[in-house]
XYZ file of C-alpha atoms in Angstrom:
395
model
C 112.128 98.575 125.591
C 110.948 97.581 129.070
C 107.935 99.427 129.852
C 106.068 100.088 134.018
C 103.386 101.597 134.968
C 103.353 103.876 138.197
C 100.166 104.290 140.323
C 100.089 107.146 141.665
C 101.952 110.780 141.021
C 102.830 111.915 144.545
C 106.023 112.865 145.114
C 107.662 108.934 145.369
C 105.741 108.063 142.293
C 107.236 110.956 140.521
C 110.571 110.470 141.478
C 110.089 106.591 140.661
C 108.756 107.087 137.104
C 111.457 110.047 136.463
C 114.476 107.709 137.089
C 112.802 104.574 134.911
C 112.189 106.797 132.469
C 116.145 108.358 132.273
C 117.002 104.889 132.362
C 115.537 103.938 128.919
C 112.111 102.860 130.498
C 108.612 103.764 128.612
C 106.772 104.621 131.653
C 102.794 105.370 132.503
C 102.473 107.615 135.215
C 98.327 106.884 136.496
C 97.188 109.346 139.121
C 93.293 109.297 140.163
C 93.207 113.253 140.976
C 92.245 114.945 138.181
C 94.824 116.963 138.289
C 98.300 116.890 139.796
C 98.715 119.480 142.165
C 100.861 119.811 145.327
C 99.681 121.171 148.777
C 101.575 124.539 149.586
C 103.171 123.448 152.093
C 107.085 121.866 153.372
C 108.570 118.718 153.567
C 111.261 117.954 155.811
C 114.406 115.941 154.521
C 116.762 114.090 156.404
C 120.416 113.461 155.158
C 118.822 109.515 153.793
C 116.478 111.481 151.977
C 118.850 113.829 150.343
C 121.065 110.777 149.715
C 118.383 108.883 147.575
C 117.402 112.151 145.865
C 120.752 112.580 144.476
C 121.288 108.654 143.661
C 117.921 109.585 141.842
C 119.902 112.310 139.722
C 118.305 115.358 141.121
C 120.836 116.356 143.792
C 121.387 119.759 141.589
C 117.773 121.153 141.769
C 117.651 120.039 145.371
C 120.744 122.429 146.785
C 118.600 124.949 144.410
C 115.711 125.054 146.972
C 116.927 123.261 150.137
C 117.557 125.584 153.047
C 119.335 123.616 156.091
C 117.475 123.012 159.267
C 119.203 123.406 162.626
C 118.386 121.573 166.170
C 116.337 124.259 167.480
C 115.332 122.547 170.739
C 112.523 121.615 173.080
C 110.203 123.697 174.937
C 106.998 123.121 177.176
C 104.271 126.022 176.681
C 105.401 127.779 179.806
C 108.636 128.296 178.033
C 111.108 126.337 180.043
C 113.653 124.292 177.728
C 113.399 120.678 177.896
C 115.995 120.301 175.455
C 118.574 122.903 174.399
C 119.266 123.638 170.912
C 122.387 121.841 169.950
C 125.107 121.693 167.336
C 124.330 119.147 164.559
C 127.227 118.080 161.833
C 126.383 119.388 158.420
C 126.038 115.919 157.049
C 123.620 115.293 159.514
C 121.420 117.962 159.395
C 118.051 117.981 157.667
C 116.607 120.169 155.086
C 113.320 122.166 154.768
C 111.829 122.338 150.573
C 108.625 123.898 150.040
C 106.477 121.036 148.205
C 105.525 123.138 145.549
C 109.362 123.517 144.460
C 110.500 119.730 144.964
C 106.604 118.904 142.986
C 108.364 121.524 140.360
C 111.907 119.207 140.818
C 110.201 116.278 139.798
C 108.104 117.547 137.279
C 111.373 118.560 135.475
C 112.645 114.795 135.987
C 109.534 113.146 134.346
C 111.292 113.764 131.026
C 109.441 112.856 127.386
C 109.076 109.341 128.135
C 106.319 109.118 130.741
C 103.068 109.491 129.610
C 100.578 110.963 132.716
C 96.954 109.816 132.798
C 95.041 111.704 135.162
C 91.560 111.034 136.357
C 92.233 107.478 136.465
C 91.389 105.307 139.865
C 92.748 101.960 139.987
C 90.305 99.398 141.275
C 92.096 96.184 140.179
C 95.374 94.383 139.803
C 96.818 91.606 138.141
C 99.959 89.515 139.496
C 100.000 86.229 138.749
C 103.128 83.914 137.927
C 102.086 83.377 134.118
C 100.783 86.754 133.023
C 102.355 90.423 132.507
C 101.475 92.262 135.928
C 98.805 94.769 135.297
C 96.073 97.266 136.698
C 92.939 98.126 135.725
C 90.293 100.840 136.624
C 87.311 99.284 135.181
C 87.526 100.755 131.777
C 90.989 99.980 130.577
C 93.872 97.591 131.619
C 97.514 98.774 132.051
C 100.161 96.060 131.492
C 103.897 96.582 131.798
C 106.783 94.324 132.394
C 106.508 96.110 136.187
C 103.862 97.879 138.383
C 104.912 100.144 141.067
C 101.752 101.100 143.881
C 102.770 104.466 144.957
C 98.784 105.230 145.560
C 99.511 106.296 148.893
C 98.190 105.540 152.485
C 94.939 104.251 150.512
C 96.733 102.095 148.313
C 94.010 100.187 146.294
C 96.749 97.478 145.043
C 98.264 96.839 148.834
C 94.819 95.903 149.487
C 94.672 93.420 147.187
C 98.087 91.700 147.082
C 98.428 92.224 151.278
C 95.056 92.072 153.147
C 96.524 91.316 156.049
C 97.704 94.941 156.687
C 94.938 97.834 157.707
C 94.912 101.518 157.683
C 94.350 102.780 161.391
C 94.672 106.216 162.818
C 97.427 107.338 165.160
C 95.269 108.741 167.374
C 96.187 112.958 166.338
C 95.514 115.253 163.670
C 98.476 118.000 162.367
C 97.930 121.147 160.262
C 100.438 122.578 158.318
C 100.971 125.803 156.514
C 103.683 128.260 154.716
C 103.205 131.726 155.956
C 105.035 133.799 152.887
C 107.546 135.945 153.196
C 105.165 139.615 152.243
C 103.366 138.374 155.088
C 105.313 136.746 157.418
C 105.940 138.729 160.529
C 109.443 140.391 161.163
C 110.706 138.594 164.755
C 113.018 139.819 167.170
C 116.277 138.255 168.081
C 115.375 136.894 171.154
C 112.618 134.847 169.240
C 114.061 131.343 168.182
C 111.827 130.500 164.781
C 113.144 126.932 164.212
C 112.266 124.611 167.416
C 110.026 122.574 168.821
C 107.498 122.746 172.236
C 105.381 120.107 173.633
C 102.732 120.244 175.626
C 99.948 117.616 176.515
C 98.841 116.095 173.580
C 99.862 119.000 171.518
C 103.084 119.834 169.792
C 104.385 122.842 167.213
C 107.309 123.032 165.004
C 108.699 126.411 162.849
C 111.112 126.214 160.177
C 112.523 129.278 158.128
C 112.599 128.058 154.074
C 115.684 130.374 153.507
C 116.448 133.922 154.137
C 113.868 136.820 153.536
C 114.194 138.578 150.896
C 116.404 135.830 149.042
C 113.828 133.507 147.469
C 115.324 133.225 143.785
C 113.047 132.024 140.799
C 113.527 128.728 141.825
C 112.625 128.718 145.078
C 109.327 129.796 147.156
C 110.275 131.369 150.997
C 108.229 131.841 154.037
C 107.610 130.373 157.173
C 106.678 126.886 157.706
C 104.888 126.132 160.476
C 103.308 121.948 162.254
C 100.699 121.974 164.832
C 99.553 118.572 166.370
C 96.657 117.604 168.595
C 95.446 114.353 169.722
C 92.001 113.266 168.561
C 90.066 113.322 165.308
C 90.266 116.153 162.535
C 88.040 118.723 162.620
C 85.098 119.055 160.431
C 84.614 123.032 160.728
C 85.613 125.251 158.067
C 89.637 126.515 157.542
C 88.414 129.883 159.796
C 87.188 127.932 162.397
C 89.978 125.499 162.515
C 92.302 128.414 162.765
C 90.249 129.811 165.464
C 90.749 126.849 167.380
C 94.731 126.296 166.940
C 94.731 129.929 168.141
C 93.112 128.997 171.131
C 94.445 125.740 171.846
C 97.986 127.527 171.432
C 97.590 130.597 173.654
C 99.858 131.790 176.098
C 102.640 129.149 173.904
C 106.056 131.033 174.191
C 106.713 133.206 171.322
C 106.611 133.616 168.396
C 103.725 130.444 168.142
C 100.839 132.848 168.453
C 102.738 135.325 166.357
C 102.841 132.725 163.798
C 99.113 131.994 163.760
C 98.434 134.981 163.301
C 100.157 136.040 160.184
C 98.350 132.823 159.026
C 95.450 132.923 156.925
C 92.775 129.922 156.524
C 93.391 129.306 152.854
C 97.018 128.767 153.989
C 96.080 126.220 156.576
C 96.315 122.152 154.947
C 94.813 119.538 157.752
C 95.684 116.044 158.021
C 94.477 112.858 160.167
C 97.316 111.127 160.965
C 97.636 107.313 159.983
C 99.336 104.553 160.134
C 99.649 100.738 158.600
C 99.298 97.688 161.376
C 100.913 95.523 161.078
C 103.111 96.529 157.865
C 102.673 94.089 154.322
C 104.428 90.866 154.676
C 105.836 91.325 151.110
C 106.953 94.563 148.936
C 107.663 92.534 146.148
C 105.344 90.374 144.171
C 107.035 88.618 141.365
C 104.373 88.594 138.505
C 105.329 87.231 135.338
C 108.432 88.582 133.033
C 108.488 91.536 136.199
C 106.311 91.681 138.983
C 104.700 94.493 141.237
C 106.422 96.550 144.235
C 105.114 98.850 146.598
C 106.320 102.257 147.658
C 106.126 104.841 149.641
C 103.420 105.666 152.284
C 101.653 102.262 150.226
C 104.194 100.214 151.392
C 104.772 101.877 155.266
C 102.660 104.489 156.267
C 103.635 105.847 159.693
C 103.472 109.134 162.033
C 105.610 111.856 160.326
C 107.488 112.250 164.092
C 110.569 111.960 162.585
C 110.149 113.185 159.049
C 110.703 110.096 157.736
C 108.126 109.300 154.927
C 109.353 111.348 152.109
C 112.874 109.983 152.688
C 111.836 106.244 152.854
C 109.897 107.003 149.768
C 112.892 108.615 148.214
C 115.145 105.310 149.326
C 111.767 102.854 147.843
C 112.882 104.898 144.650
C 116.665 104.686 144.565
C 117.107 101.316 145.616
C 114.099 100.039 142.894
C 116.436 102.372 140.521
C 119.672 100.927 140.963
C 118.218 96.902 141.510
C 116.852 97.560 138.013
C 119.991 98.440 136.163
C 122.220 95.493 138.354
C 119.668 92.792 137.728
C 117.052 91.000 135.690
C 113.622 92.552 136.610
C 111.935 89.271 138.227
C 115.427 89.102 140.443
C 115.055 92.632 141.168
C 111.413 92.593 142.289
C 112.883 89.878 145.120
C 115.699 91.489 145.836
C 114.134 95.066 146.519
C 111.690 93.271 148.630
C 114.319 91.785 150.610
C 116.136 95.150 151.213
C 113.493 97.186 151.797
C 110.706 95.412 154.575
C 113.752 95.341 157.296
C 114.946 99.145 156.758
C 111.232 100.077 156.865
C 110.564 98.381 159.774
C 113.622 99.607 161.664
C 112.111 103.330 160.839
C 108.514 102.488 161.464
C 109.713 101.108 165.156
C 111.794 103.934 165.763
C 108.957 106.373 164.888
C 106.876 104.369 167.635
C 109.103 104.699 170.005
C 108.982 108.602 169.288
C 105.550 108.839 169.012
C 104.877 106.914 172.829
C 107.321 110.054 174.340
C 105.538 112.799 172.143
C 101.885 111.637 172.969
C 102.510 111.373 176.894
C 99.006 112.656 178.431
C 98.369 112.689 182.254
C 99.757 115.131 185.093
C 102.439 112.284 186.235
C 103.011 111.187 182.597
C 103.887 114.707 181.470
C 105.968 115.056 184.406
C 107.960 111.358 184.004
C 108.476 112.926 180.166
C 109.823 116.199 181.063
C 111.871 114.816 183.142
C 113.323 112.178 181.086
C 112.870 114.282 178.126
C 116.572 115.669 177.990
C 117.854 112.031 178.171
C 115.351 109.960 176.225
C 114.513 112.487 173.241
C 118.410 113.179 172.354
C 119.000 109.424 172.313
C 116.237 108.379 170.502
C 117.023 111.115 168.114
C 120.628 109.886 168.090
C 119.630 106.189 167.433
C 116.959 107.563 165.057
C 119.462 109.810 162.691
C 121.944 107.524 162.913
C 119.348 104.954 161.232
C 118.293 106.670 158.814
C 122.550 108.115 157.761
C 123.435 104.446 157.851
C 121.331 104.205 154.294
C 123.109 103.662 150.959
C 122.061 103.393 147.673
C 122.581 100.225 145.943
C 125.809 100.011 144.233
């Protein structure tokens, strides 16, 4: 039985060491927290992401707790549309899942052949061409015929096997949060909920997770809410960060200041905002009778602009999946590096290229982007989703 060992237990190294583990794989699932626990917040899903998910085998439980998420549009904080909401093709329309139901997805998928170590933070790896690839976190060594890093942003092993990358901020901060539905607040018609306004250096998104009133067992409804602000994170306390989103965000059409305020601190889940420069040269290191890959936010870290992590993490998944059961593992380890440094570097640029028209700061900047903004955002949306559709599974 070929055995791996999976760093990490976010939601990539979940859906990673589910699949191997369906697939006839003995699997060790090593997570340093000491316990694995989701933030209570939402996770936007393109249609790439929903592809890989159901190439993964867990398209069912998604359409259990997806709820579809329309173009909503572009505003500035004085209200005016920079970008009307538009019509967007079912099969290329994203999808909002509360974390805690997709952790719950996952969870479901591990089966009873992945064993889960918690508590355990990996501090060293081993991939060398005449020895099993392995980690170890200073007590105890893990060997396996293959190691996947899925240890995040942090990623201990990337370190390691590809120094020449670094972890550097992105210059802004976000904060995130699911208002439920007993307290979210009732809107009016005339109050769009899903959309998007932009202002300088600041930027907040709303999303519906399904219909009040119609959150089934499986599923957890509310009001998801993204607020982003150049600089640093704060250091103050959840009130006080609230406090200040409130004031950063008055006098933001409606219902933005609605939303805050249905919003309590314990709901609120802040985030600096990083990125990997320049991304690994390699995302396959052949080690032995296997080797080691990296995946997810390990392997390219980048703004979240286009909701693009989860999905590439997803893809890092599916395409490790269905390498594995076309080809002999050391083959594999080359060929999923091969596949998957060009298609993450074709997202990470497009998320740049995002990221330069979202940040604009600077009276004539802001004006040159509003401007533009009806031109430039649609097409490099367009370019953007048609990127990320053009994604298939291995066969």
């Amino acid at each position: 039985m070929r055995s791996a060992v999976v760093v990490g237990a976010g939601l990539g190294g979940m859906a990673v060491a589910g699949v191997l583990a369906r697939s006839g794989w003995q699997v060790t699932l090593l997570e340093r927290a000491d316990r694995v626990r989701p933030e209570a917040t939402a996770v936007v899903l393109w249609p790439n992401g929903v592809r890989a998910l159901r190439a993964l085998g867990l398209g069912d439980g998604l359409d259990a707790i997806a709820t579809p998420l329309p173009d909503g549009g572009v505003r500035r904080p004085d209200g005016h549309w920079l970008v009307q909401a538009r019509s967007t093709p079912a099969e290329r329309m994203p999808v909002v899942v509360h974390r805690e139901d997709l952790h719950d997805a996952l969870i479901a998928g591990l089966g009873d052949r992945v064993e889960l170590r918690t508590g355990v933070s990996v501090r060293t790896v081993r991939a060398a061409s005449g020895e099993r690839p392995a980690v170890g976190d200073g007590r105890h060594t893990y060997e396996a015929d293959l190691v996947v890093a899925a240890d995040g942003t942090d990623s201990e092993i990337r370190r390691q096997l590809a120094p020449e990358t670094s972890v550097v901020s992105s210059g802004c901060a976000s904060w995130r949060a699911v208002i439920p539905w007993y307290r979210a607040p009732q809107l009016p018609d005339d109050q769009p909920l899903q959309g998007e306004t932009l202002g300088a250096g600041y930027r907040f998104l709303a999303a519906s997770l399904g219909e009040r009133g119609n959150a089934g067992a499986s599923r957890r409804g509310g009001v998801y809410w993204v607020a982003t602000a150049a600089g640093a994170p704060r250091p103050e306390p959840p009130e006080v960060q609230l406090a200040l989103l409130k004031r950063w965000f008055a006098g933001w059409p409606a219902p933005i200041g609605t939303l805050l305020d249905a919003t309590d601190p314990d709901d609120v889940v802040q985030q600096e905002i990083r990125e990997l420069r320049p991304l690994p040269k390699a995302y396959g290191f052949p080690a032995g009778p296997g080797g080691v890959v990296l995946l997810g936010d390990a392997a390219h870290a980048m703004p979240p602009h286009l909701g693009q992590g989860a999905c590439l993490a997803f893809e890092d998944a599916a395409t490790l999946a269905g390498l594995l059961r076309e080809s002999r593992l050391p083959d594999a380890v080359t060929a999923y590096d091969r596949l998957r440094r060009p298609r993450a570097a074709t997202m990470v640029r497009q998320t740049r290229r995002m990221s330069a028209v979202l940040q604009a700061r600077g009276r004539l900047a802001l004006r040159a982007r509003d401007a533009a903004l009806g031109t430039i955002s649609p097409r490099l949306r367009n370019t953007a989703a048609a990127a990320a559709a053009a994604w298939q599974p291995p066969s």
